[in-house]
Amino acid sequence: MEPHERSVDKAAQKMIANMAEAGQKNAWDRLEAQLPQCGFGKLGICCRICTMGPCRITKKAPVGVCGADADTIVARNFLRAVAAGASAHSDHGRGVAEVFLATAQGEAPDYDLKDTVKLNKLAQELGVETKGRSTSEIAIDVGEIALAEFGKPKGNQLMALRAPQPRQEIWQKLDITPRAVDREVVEALHRTHMGVDQDYRNILMHASRTALADGWGGSMLATELQDVLFGTPYPGRGEVNLGVLNKDEVNIIVHGHEPILSEMIVAASQDDELLAAAIEAGAKGINVAGICCTANELLMRHGIPIAGSFLSQELAIATGAIELMAVDVQCVMQGLAEIAKCFHTKLVTTADKARIFGVEHVPMEERTALNTAKELVNVAIDNYKNRGEVDIPSEKEKVVAGFSHESINYMLGGRFRASYRPLNDNIMNGRIRGIAGIVGCTNPKVPQDFTHTTLARELIRRDVLVLTTGCATIACGKMGLANPKKALELAGPGLREVCEAVGIPPVLTCGSCVDNSRLLVACAEIVREGGLGDDISELPAAGACLESITEKAISIGHYFVASGMLVVFAKELLPISGSENVSDYLFRGIEKDLGGRWAVESDPVRAAEMILEHIESKRDALGINIKKRRKLYDMEDRRALAVE
Ligand code: NFS
Ligand code: SF4
């Protein structure tokens, strides 16, 4: 496959070509080596959860050894994916809660609580007394309650109380209000064990509950606590793409998901002594850049540049310009170890739960975080002298990032009367047709960045405001869609007018994948603001992830669906088509239960049309599509009015 068939990003194309020339392998090559991939896996109809199997569903053998049919197997695989995704987000959240609590207790001296306004708001929501109490007293209580949310034996997720009342009632009626994350995930594994839950509808109902425990629990807590610890994002400038690497500086890449690591490396990189050491080593400075969601976290809060998304991790090393790549958890390819061997790049794992065989491990602990980060920066500086040839693509694009729920609110309503009113009004008057979230990954099965960015362009052209997170954000950033000047040119007249008046771009970069919880909060607040129905399912809004790869993406998709939204995935990336019943439920039946539904469409233009059609049908249902015609009354009309 040619580089341009693998990615639409010029910088990536160049590195893919370079790697091919040097005989180095990347994810695209490994995908080719895997072809043809297992058709049963794609359809979701293979089961290996017991040793009577593995079983695969065929015409000749329509059930497994235990008698499980395609519906059960597909539903079980789906629930297991949701459970794994929810676990990943929530374990990240729990890690943040632990550092948060340690910080409040004075046991993590290198961290502090940056946003005390948000802390107090959160405290009130969680029922923690704030009057007459010190920040650390409040934070200890908040930290303890938050930590308990992950594993408490009784009760429901407290964050779920943020959902609109009718939404909560729907969940109650179906008995799927999410309990502690641990409980939902353990129950998911229990139900999907051999010989337990064998009614696909019942299995999928628990998938909804587990996903909700992620969105309105683990992920939301991760976002909230990170904002208090590291600061709530406000819009600022940054740059995205491999061109942010600097030929004359010590380049450090932070890759993974938890800002617990990356925040400290950023702090260490600004240390005067280390800067002096870098200069002594012949470099002009220290350049930290991010990859994957940790990059989004840093860009959102500090304007730290992003080198690339998931599929650019190997390409970044192939520039020859990376002295150190420090990784923590999630979306880190084992293939990095191989490519790092071809260059001077030092690859280091930092999370005890995520090590790579043969790669040096430097554990990051909350008590000694800054020191460890400084050690790592030192390793990078020492490694500068070992650089060989460097070939950095020139591409980089300006972005404005940092759209948290709070900052969108302020930008719309002004600092003193923060509100979504102007947004609601402009949706009601039709200048903005609706809202779409474009989220998720980059998958080598799809040309990198193509579908995310095409979909974004098609939507803003149709006056739909786009919110992005995860690697989709990075894709949009690279293609100029998070650059207000360029993106406004592409926006439809109504959207453009509103964006210009309020001073926001038509594509809002909202952060990492746990920050999809910001989109849930925003939806709940838009409903609360009034005029667009009483529940999230009434909003003219939808979500899409056309380049998904991970189980996390399935969990995210499903919590949006279970929150009342339409979610569009690429057909070949949602492994459910082996069961007509499961597909029929997730594409249609679930809407009657939860107001949201899944859809599949791999073509981004058609996906945009599908989303717009959905948005217009919601607008019709809200009655905001009826054009009020100005009527000129004649005498007869007036008389008629008088009679009435
Ligand atoms: Ni989300 Fe982030 Fe990227 Fe996909 Fe991976 S980095 S958590 S899963 S690949 S968007
Ligand atoms: Fe086969 Fe049933 Fe065992 Fe799955 S649980 S591997 S379908 S026998």
XYZ file of C-alpha atoms and ligand atoms in Angstrom:
662
model
C 0.000 0.000 0.000
C 1.321 3.460 -0.893
C 1.967 5.992 1.891
C -0.932 8.178 0.696
C -3.270 5.205 1.007
C -2.182 4.751 4.593
C -2.558 8.327 5.767
C -3.816 11.642 4.446
C -1.316 13.452 6.648
C 1.721 14.593 4.626
C 4.065 14.278 7.599
C 2.934 10.706 8.222
C 3.265 9.879 4.514
C 6.851 11.058 4.536
C 7.753 8.990 7.594
C 5.947 5.930 6.233
C 8.004 6.230 3.040
C 11.213 6.696 5.042
C 10.478 3.633 7.130
C 9.714 1.538 4.056
C 12.993 2.582 2.496
C 14.898 1.634 5.627
C 13.040 -1.684 5.879
C 11.466 -0.727 9.227
C 8.054 -2.091 10.094
C 5.075 -0.184 11.427
C 1.423 -0.913 12.247
C 0.372 -0.763 8.576
C 2.983 -3.353 7.605
C 1.990 -5.596 10.468
C -1.653 -5.277 9.421
C -0.733 -6.422 5.920
C 1.109 -9.384 7.400
C -2.031 -10.301 9.335
C -4.267 -10.356 6.259
C -6.641 -11.987 5.742
C -7.918 -11.460 9.268
C -10.339 -13.911 10.831
C -13.850 -13.450 9.448
C -15.412 -14.919 12.590
C -13.691 -12.328 14.760
C -14.903 -9.503 12.524
C -18.480 -10.676 12.879
C -18.099 -11.224 16.610
C -19.057 -14.903 16.408
C -16.056 -16.621 17.900
C -16.071 -17.688 21.517
C -13.115 -18.921 23.537
C -14.343 -18.348 27.038
C -14.243 -22.023 27.949
C -12.124 -24.981 26.915
C -14.932 -26.927 25.316
C -14.295 -24.284 22.653
C -13.005 -22.317 20.939
C -16.274 -22.302 19.028
C -17.178 -20.464 15.858
C -20.632 -20.054 14.478
C -21.161 -21.415 10.973
C -24.163 -22.676 8.992
C -23.023 -26.216 9.739
C -22.502 -25.495 13.439
C -24.904 -22.721 14.414
C -24.242 -23.124 18.151
C -21.178 -23.672 20.344
C -20.493 -26.858 22.286
C -22.498 -25.492 25.230
C -25.339 -24.565 22.917
C -24.643 -20.824 22.943
C -25.948 -19.244 19.750
C -24.649 -16.331 17.713
C -26.775 -13.839 19.671
C -25.298 -14.884 22.992
C -21.745 -14.978 21.694
C -21.901 -11.591 19.951
C -23.592 -9.963 22.951
C -21.071 -11.495 25.342
C -18.140 -10.258 23.263
C -19.727 -6.825 23.116
C -20.234 -6.683 26.882
C -16.678 -7.865 27.491
C -15.382 -5.089 25.242
C -17.446 -2.510 27.122
C -16.182 -3.885 30.434
C -12.552 -3.694 29.331
C -12.996 -0.181 28.005
C -14.774 0.960 31.155
C -11.987 -0.614 33.200
C -9.269 1.227 31.300
C -10.892 4.637 31.740
C -11.861 3.949 35.306
C -8.533 2.542 36.421
C -7.020 5.722 35.049
C -9.629 7.646 37.059
C -8.879 5.678 40.200
C -5.161 6.431 39.792
C -6.003 10.125 39.594
C -8.205 9.832 42.691
C -5.317 8.258 44.603
C -2.906 11.031 43.644
C -5.629 13.577 44.384
C -6.137 12.205 47.877
C -2.405 11.906 48.524
C -2.017 15.525 47.419
C -4.781 16.660 49.761
C -3.129 14.760 52.589
C 0.238 16.366 51.846
C 1.761 13.087 50.774
C 2.395 13.953 47.139
C 4.511 17.081 47.539
C 5.074 17.679 43.825
C 1.388 18.020 43.007
C -1.035 20.641 44.175
C -4.681 21.489 43.769
C -4.758 24.116 41.031
C -8.469 24.757 40.645
C -9.999 25.339 44.057
C -13.133 26.892 42.567
C -13.860 23.618 40.826
C -12.931 21.754 43.999
C -15.600 23.627 45.930
C -18.237 23.007 43.284
C -17.397 19.327 43.243
C -17.477 19.240 47.041
C -20.994 20.659 47.053
C -22.138 18.095 44.516
C -20.674 15.290 46.568
C -22.260 16.618 49.762
C -18.999 17.726 51.370
C -19.248 20.672 53.786
C -17.178 23.617 52.534
C -18.031 26.430 54.945
C -15.237 27.321 57.329
C -13.044 24.476 56.170
C -9.561 24.535 54.677
C -8.875 23.485 51.098
C -7.078 20.361 52.227
C -9.900 19.345 54.584
C -12.406 19.700 51.765
C -10.123 17.941 49.305
C -9.526 14.993 51.625
C -13.267 14.417 51.896
C -13.754 14.828 48.146
C -10.829 12.480 47.451
C -12.157 9.825 49.794
C -15.658 9.956 48.353
C -14.279 9.909 44.801
C -12.022 6.956 45.508
C -14.900 5.052 47.080
C -16.982 5.564 43.937
C -14.837 3.012 42.133
C -15.524 0.202 44.531
C -18.227 1.072 47.041
C -20.357 -1.917 48.039
C -23.710 -0.127 47.890
C -25.452 2.696 46.085
C -25.218 4.296 42.652
C -22.617 6.507 41.025
C -22.951 10.018 42.421
C -21.879 11.667 39.164
C -24.887 10.089 37.452
C -27.008 12.600 39.365
C -25.739 15.171 36.879
C -27.881 13.635 34.162
C -31.242 15.282 33.442
C -34.027 13.958 35.695
C -35.961 12.162 32.911
C -32.747 10.396 31.917
C -32.205 9.206 35.455
C -35.784 7.955 35.524
C -35.227 5.931 32.339
C -32.193 4.302 33.922
C -34.100 3.603 37.123
C -36.988 2.049 35.268
C -34.649 -0.305 33.427
C -32.633 -0.850 36.601
C -29.393 0.221 34.956
C -28.395 3.246 37.032
C -24.677 2.579 37.294
C -23.256 1.304 40.576
C -19.547 1.267 41.439
C -17.343 0.594 38.424
C -15.737 -2.447 40.037
C -19.104 -4.002 40.653
C -20.370 -3.475 37.105
C -17.187 -4.846 35.586
C -17.043 -7.890 37.871
C -20.683 -8.570 37.139
C -19.978 -8.226 33.424
C -17.258 -10.869 33.665
C -19.514 -13.085 35.732
C -22.443 -12.803 33.345
C -20.227 -13.581 30.364
C -18.607 -16.597 31.994
C -19.556 -19.908 30.420
C -23.098 -20.880 31.238
C -24.349 -17.722 32.943
C -26.285 -14.988 31.097
C -27.582 -16.422 27.831
C -30.246 -13.921 26.859
C -28.683 -11.384 24.522
C -31.107 -8.658 25.624
C -30.197 -9.155 29.243
C -26.489 -9.160 28.422
C -26.816 -5.944 26.394
C -28.771 -4.282 29.184
C -25.819 -4.867 31.470
C -23.541 -3.506 28.761
C -25.515 -0.272 29.076
C -25.102 -0.214 32.823
C -21.365 -0.952 32.620
C -20.828 1.715 29.976
C -22.760 4.246 32.055
C -20.482 3.450 35.008
C -17.642 4.531 32.754
C -19.128 7.713 31.270
C -20.996 9.004 34.288
C -18.514 7.449 36.740
C -14.910 6.498 36.094
C -14.263 8.821 33.163
C -16.165 11.728 34.647
C -14.289 11.449 37.933
C -10.991 11.258 36.040
C -11.802 14.494 34.234
C -13.135 16.317 37.296
C -10.247 15.385 39.567
C -7.644 16.098 36.886
C -9.127 19.549 36.429
C -8.832 20.272 40.148
C -5.286 18.869 40.268
C -3.868 20.303 37.075
C -6.256 23.127 36.230
C -9.494 23.332 34.254
C -8.635 23.923 30.595
C -9.254 27.312 28.990
C -8.657 28.011 25.321
C -5.095 28.655 24.318
C -2.830 28.206 21.337
C -0.768 25.197 20.433
C 0.704 23.290 17.513
C 0.133 19.799 16.182
C 2.056 17.337 13.999
C 5.536 15.903 13.712
C 6.895 19.307 12.713
C 6.717 20.313 16.388
C 9.840 18.222 16.986
C 12.876 20.432 17.104
C 16.123 19.584 15.342
C 18.197 21.643 17.783
C 16.562 20.624 21.039
C 16.400 17.587 23.256
C 13.070 16.043 22.217
C 11.054 14.157 24.785
C 7.810 12.412 23.906
C 5.250 11.598 26.559
C 2.858 8.960 25.334
C -0.096 7.302 26.984
C -2.943 8.636 29.031
C -2.337 9.748 32.580
C -1.315 13.349 33.136
C 0.139 12.186 36.462
C 3.304 11.341 34.478
C 3.266 13.899 31.710
C 2.568 16.897 33.965
C 5.700 16.096 35.953
C 7.862 15.702 32.869
C 6.673 19.084 31.647
C 7.564 20.590 35.042
C 10.990 18.899 35.023
C 11.700 20.106 31.492
C 11.394 23.681 32.715
C 13.928 23.197 35.500
C 16.801 25.706 35.163
C 19.517 23.200 35.977
C 18.236 20.743 33.438
C 17.931 23.467 30.825
C 21.549 24.419 31.494
C 22.548 20.753 31.194
C 20.753 20.516 27.863
C 22.626 23.550 26.573
C 25.881 22.098 27.806
C 25.064 18.971 25.861
C 24.936 21.122 22.727
C 21.145 21.470 22.439
C 19.242 24.753 22.357
C 16.672 23.609 24.876
C 14.281 20.870 25.923
C 11.186 20.212 23.863
C 8.383 18.112 25.316
C 5.650 16.916 22.945
C 2.820 14.468 23.387
C 1.324 11.501 21.597
C -2.193 10.078 22.096
C -4.473 11.274 24.850
C -1.804 12.411 27.293
C -0.915 14.848 24.521
C -4.463 16.169 24.546
C -4.301 16.625 28.309
C -1.111 18.693 28.027
C -2.273 20.716 25.042
C -5.577 21.506 26.755
C -3.962 22.767 29.943
C -0.516 24.065 28.955
C -0.395 24.488 25.178
C 2.290 21.761 24.999
C 2.613 20.667 21.352
C 1.228 17.393 20.034
C 3.511 15.279 17.846
C 0.773 12.952 16.715
C -1.984 10.496 17.404
C -1.995 6.737 17.926
C -0.676 5.795 14.483
C 2.125 8.355 14.662
C 3.865 6.815 17.679
C 6.261 4.747 15.592
C 6.614 7.469 12.973
C 7.809 9.919 15.626
C 10.690 7.632 16.590
C 11.527 7.154 12.919
C 12.413 10.863 12.670
C 15.572 10.015 14.603
C 14.972 13.127 16.674
C 13.505 11.623 19.851
C 15.896 11.299 22.764
C 13.347 9.794 25.128
C 9.854 8.409 24.828
C 8.224 7.888 28.223
C 5.033 5.847 28.114
C 2.460 4.988 30.754
C -0.793 3.176 30.010
C -3.092 2.434 27.047
C -2.609 2.626 23.289
C 1.141 2.059 23.559
C 2.216 -0.360 20.813
C 4.647 -3.096 21.686
C 6.089 -2.404 18.236
C 7.728 0.707 19.727
C 10.394 -1.479 21.316
C 11.485 -2.713 17.884
C 11.571 0.647 16.164
C 13.358 2.268 19.119
C 16.181 -0.260 18.597
C 16.747 1.161 15.117
C 17.429 4.606 16.542
C 19.102 6.168 19.580
C 15.665 6.745 21.172
C 15.428 5.586 24.752
C 12.034 4.019 25.420
C 10.955 3.889 29.065
C 7.819 2.491 30.665
C 6.672 4.242 33.843
C 3.483 2.510 35.024
C 3.882 -0.699 37.014
C 0.784 -2.106 35.373
C 2.106 -1.498 31.866
C 5.573 -2.821 31.182
C 7.007 -3.983 27.862
C 9.337 -6.970 27.730
C 12.911 -5.859 27.156
C 12.157 -2.157 27.790
C 13.601 -0.295 30.759
C 11.074 0.431 33.489
C 11.319 3.540 35.665
C 8.358 3.512 38.029
C 6.595 6.809 38.653
C 5.460 7.164 42.251
C 3.412 10.009 43.620
C 5.804 10.794 46.516
C 8.835 11.152 44.285
C 7.221 12.071 40.983
C 9.190 15.213 40.165
C 12.522 13.589 40.974
C 11.725 10.630 38.755
C 10.670 13.033 36.007
C 13.953 14.910 36.383
C 15.869 11.655 36.133
C 14.048 10.892 32.924
C 14.778 14.332 31.481
C 18.424 13.762 32.380
C 18.411 10.472 30.518
C 17.112 12.347 27.488
C 19.800 15.020 27.752
C 22.517 12.377 28.058
C 21.151 10.661 25.000
C 21.312 13.792 22.813
C 24.941 13.070 21.860
C 23.937 9.679 20.460
C 21.711 11.134 17.778
C 22.281 9.931 14.255
C 20.651 11.352 11.162
C 17.523 13.342 11.780
C 14.644 13.795 9.337
C 11.746 15.755 10.769
C 8.778 16.520 8.502
C 8.057 20.233 8.324
C 4.285 19.905 8.745
C 2.718 21.444 11.797
C -0.535 23.282 12.216
C -1.741 25.924 14.634
C -4.619 25.033 16.903
C -6.738 26.602 19.597
C -7.507 24.037 22.275
C -8.909 23.942 25.779
C -12.664 23.710 25.484
C -13.877 22.316 28.757
C -17.536 22.486 29.681
C -16.655 25.460 31.910
C -14.742 27.369 29.262
C -17.405 26.845 26.594
C -19.895 28.138 29.102
C -17.847 31.255 29.821
C -17.150 31.942 26.181
C -20.820 31.725 25.335
C -22.255 33.593 28.229
C -19.441 35.733 29.548
C -17.505 35.208 32.759
C -20.177 36.599 35.048
C -23.189 34.962 33.530
C -21.701 31.797 32.145
C -24.418 29.875 30.339
C -25.329 27.863 27.308
C -28.179 30.263 26.487
C -26.615 31.715 23.324
C -25.921 28.205 22.043
C -29.430 26.988 22.772
C -30.913 30.107 21.180
C -28.848 29.664 18.048
C -29.791 26.028 17.780
C -33.434 26.989 18.229
C -33.315 29.735 15.616
C -31.569 27.305 13.252
C -28.311 29.153 12.667
C -26.684 26.120 14.252
C -28.537 22.955 13.211
C -27.145 20.840 16.021
C -24.080 19.402 17.696
C -21.876 16.442 16.824
C -19.112 14.795 18.788
C -16.315 13.298 16.690
C -14.262 11.061 18.903
C -11.740 8.259 18.960
C -8.814 6.660 17.363
C -6.913 6.117 14.129
C -6.969 2.592 12.723
C -4.546 1.328 10.056
C -7.526 -0.278 8.300
C -8.685 3.214 7.356
C -6.445 5.926 5.823
C -5.232 7.794 8.891
C -7.250 10.957 9.695
C -9.333 10.813 6.514
C -12.735 9.957 7.901
C -12.524 12.068 11.072
C -11.540 15.181 9.181
C -13.859 14.650 6.219
C -16.745 14.143 8.604
C -15.801 17.280 10.545
C -15.647 19.338 7.344
C -18.934 17.995 6.067
C -20.646 18.718 9.365
C -19.448 22.264 9.915
C -20.316 23.023 6.288
C -23.852 21.980 7.191
C -23.901 24.312 10.215
C -23.329 21.600 12.791
C -21.062 22.566 15.700
C -18.418 19.874 16.174
C -16.827 18.843 19.462
C -13.837 16.524 19.283
C -11.791 14.406 21.671
C -9.047 11.792 21.550
C -7.082 11.034 18.422
C -9.909 12.536 16.347
C -8.972 15.881 17.884
C -5.375 15.412 16.818
C -6.519 14.505 13.299
C -8.651 17.655 13.115
C -5.781 19.683 14.537
C -3.331 18.462 11.914
C -5.732 19.326 9.091
C -6.321 22.891 10.241
C -9.791 22.256 11.604
C -8.858 23.451 15.091
C -7.332 26.576 13.622
C -10.212 29.061 13.897
C -9.138 31.117 10.890
C -9.047 28.153 8.545
C -11.993 26.288 10.016
C -14.306 29.318 9.909
C -13.789 29.490 6.151
C -15.232 25.997 5.907
C -18.197 26.560 8.189
C -21.720 27.143 6.931
C -22.978 30.731 7.135
C -25.103 30.267 10.257
C -22.477 28.452 12.270
C -19.846 30.878 11.123
C -21.862 33.883 12.180
C -22.395 32.486 15.665
C -18.780 31.362 16.074
C -17.513 34.766 15.022
C -19.887 36.550 17.368
C -18.947 34.439 20.378
C -15.306 33.962 19.463
C -15.181 30.182 19.224
C -14.031 27.979 16.352
C -16.561 25.672 14.648
C -14.581 22.616 15.802
C -14.018 22.630 19.545
C -11.135 20.532 20.859
C -12.358 19.133 24.138
C -9.500 16.901 25.271
C -8.698 13.252 25.815
C -10.995 10.249 25.686
C -11.896 10.389 29.388
C -12.915 13.955 28.559
C -15.828 12.607 26.581
C -17.431 12.979 29.972
C -17.201 16.739 29.327
C -19.528 16.179 26.395
C -21.996 14.369 28.642
C -21.893 17.250 31.117
C -22.308 19.747 28.289
C -25.349 17.820 26.970
C -26.904 17.744 30.443
C -26.317 21.475 30.850
C -27.734 22.302 27.420
C -30.885 20.426 28.390
C -31.000 22.252 31.734
C -30.664 25.597 29.989
C -34.040 24.967 28.395
C -35.769 25.120 25.036
C -34.366 21.908 23.594
C -36.422 19.294 25.382
C -36.172 17.656 28.758
C -33.678 14.946 28.041
C -30.430 14.321 26.169
C -32.324 12.081 23.727
C -34.310 15.105 22.538
C -31.243 17.145 21.611
C -30.376 17.617 17.935
C -27.034 15.931 18.576
C -25.044 12.827 17.665
C -21.662 11.196 18.093
C -19.353 9.481 15.617
C -16.185 7.424 15.638
C -15.290 6.200 12.174
C -11.702 5.144 12.932
C -12.155 3.328 16.215
C -9.776 0.675 17.451
C -10.097 0.095 21.150
C -12.519 -1.455 23.578
C -12.534 1.987 25.194
C -14.119 3.359 22.031
C -16.909 0.779 22.282
C -17.508 1.710 25.914
C -17.648 5.400 24.988
C -19.970 4.727 22.074
C -22.252 2.710 24.259
C -22.439 5.208 27.113
C -23.456 7.874 24.627
C -26.126 5.533 23.280
C -27.289 4.708 26.815
C -27.387 8.444 27.513
C -29.809 8.925 24.630
C -27.669 9.713 21.594
C -27.165 8.375 18.081
C -23.624 7.018 17.672
C -22.137 6.190 14.258
C -19.228 3.760 13.862
C -17.575 2.346 10.749
C -19.317 -0.911 9.895
C -16.171 -3.037 9.756
C -14.992 -1.739 13.119
C -18.036 -2.761 15.153
C -17.911 -6.552 15.529
C -21.602 -7.327 15.969
C -22.844 -8.176 12.495
C -22.685 -11.926 13.147
C -25.955 -11.660 15.061
C -29.036 -10.228 13.432
C -30.794 -9.948 16.750
C -27.971 -8.097 18.487
C -27.556 -5.799 15.486
C -31.265 -5.191 15.324
C -31.401 -4.354 19.026
C -28.380 -2.031 18.990
C -29.428 -0.318 15.739
C -33.147 -0.055 16.487
C -34.679 -1.728 19.527
C -32.483 0.009 22.046
C -33.918 3.355 20.983
C -37.260 2.435 22.522
C -35.533 1.585 25.781
C -32.907 4.306 26.008
C -33.647 6.920 23.341
C -30.231 6.449 21.720
C -28.989 3.939 19.185
C -25.978 2.719 17.254
C -25.607 3.089 13.496
C -22.902 2.036 11.081
C -21.597 3.965 8.112
C -18.033 3.845 6.883
C -18.252 6.671 4.355
C -17.738 10.020 6.098
C -19.905 12.014 3.692
C -22.793 9.610 4.086
C -22.163 9.572 7.845
C -22.489 13.364 7.841
C -25.762 13.065 5.939
C -26.995 10.445 8.376
C -26.130 12.666 11.330
C -27.788 15.662 9.749
C -30.916 13.700 9.029
C -30.993 12.619 12.658
C -30.446 16.188 13.825
C -33.242 17.480 11.593
C -35.631 14.806 12.846
C -34.866 15.839 16.431
C -35.427 19.457 15.456
C -38.749 18.517 13.892
C -39.760 16.682 17.048
C -38.849 19.716 19.135
C -40.959 21.885 16.841
C -38.087 24.271 16.193
C -38.019 23.653 12.464
C -41.307 25.386 11.792
C -40.471 28.621 10.107
C -42.475 31.449 11.619
C -43.800 33.342 8.612
C -44.533 36.974 9.098
C -48.128 37.409 8.094
C -49.470 40.662 6.838
C -53.003 40.881 8.152
C -55.741 42.244 6.017
C -59.062 43.579 7.310
C -60.732 40.190 7.156
C -57.980 38.573 9.242
C -58.278 41.272 11.843
C -62.019 40.833 12.052
C -61.520 37.061 12.429
C -59.049 37.654 15.249
C -61.478 40.029 16.965
C -64.247 37.419 16.849
C -61.980 34.825 18.431
Ni -9.061 7.111 22.981
Fe -6.606 7.783 23.771
Fe -6.323 7.519 20.625
Fe -8.238 5.829 20.626
Fe -6.155 5.456 22.059
S -5.141 7.436 22.427
S -8.136 7.009 24.993
S -8.393 4.970 22.530
S -6.218 5.555 19.994
S -8.494 8.000 20.800
Fe -17.917 -22.779 23.024
Fe -19.896 -22.305 24.791
Fe -17.375 -22.609 25.648
Fe -18.051 -20.433 24.269
S -18.809 -21.004 26.255
S -16.207 -21.679 23.981
S -19.600 -21.253 22.851
S -18.640 -24.127 24.608
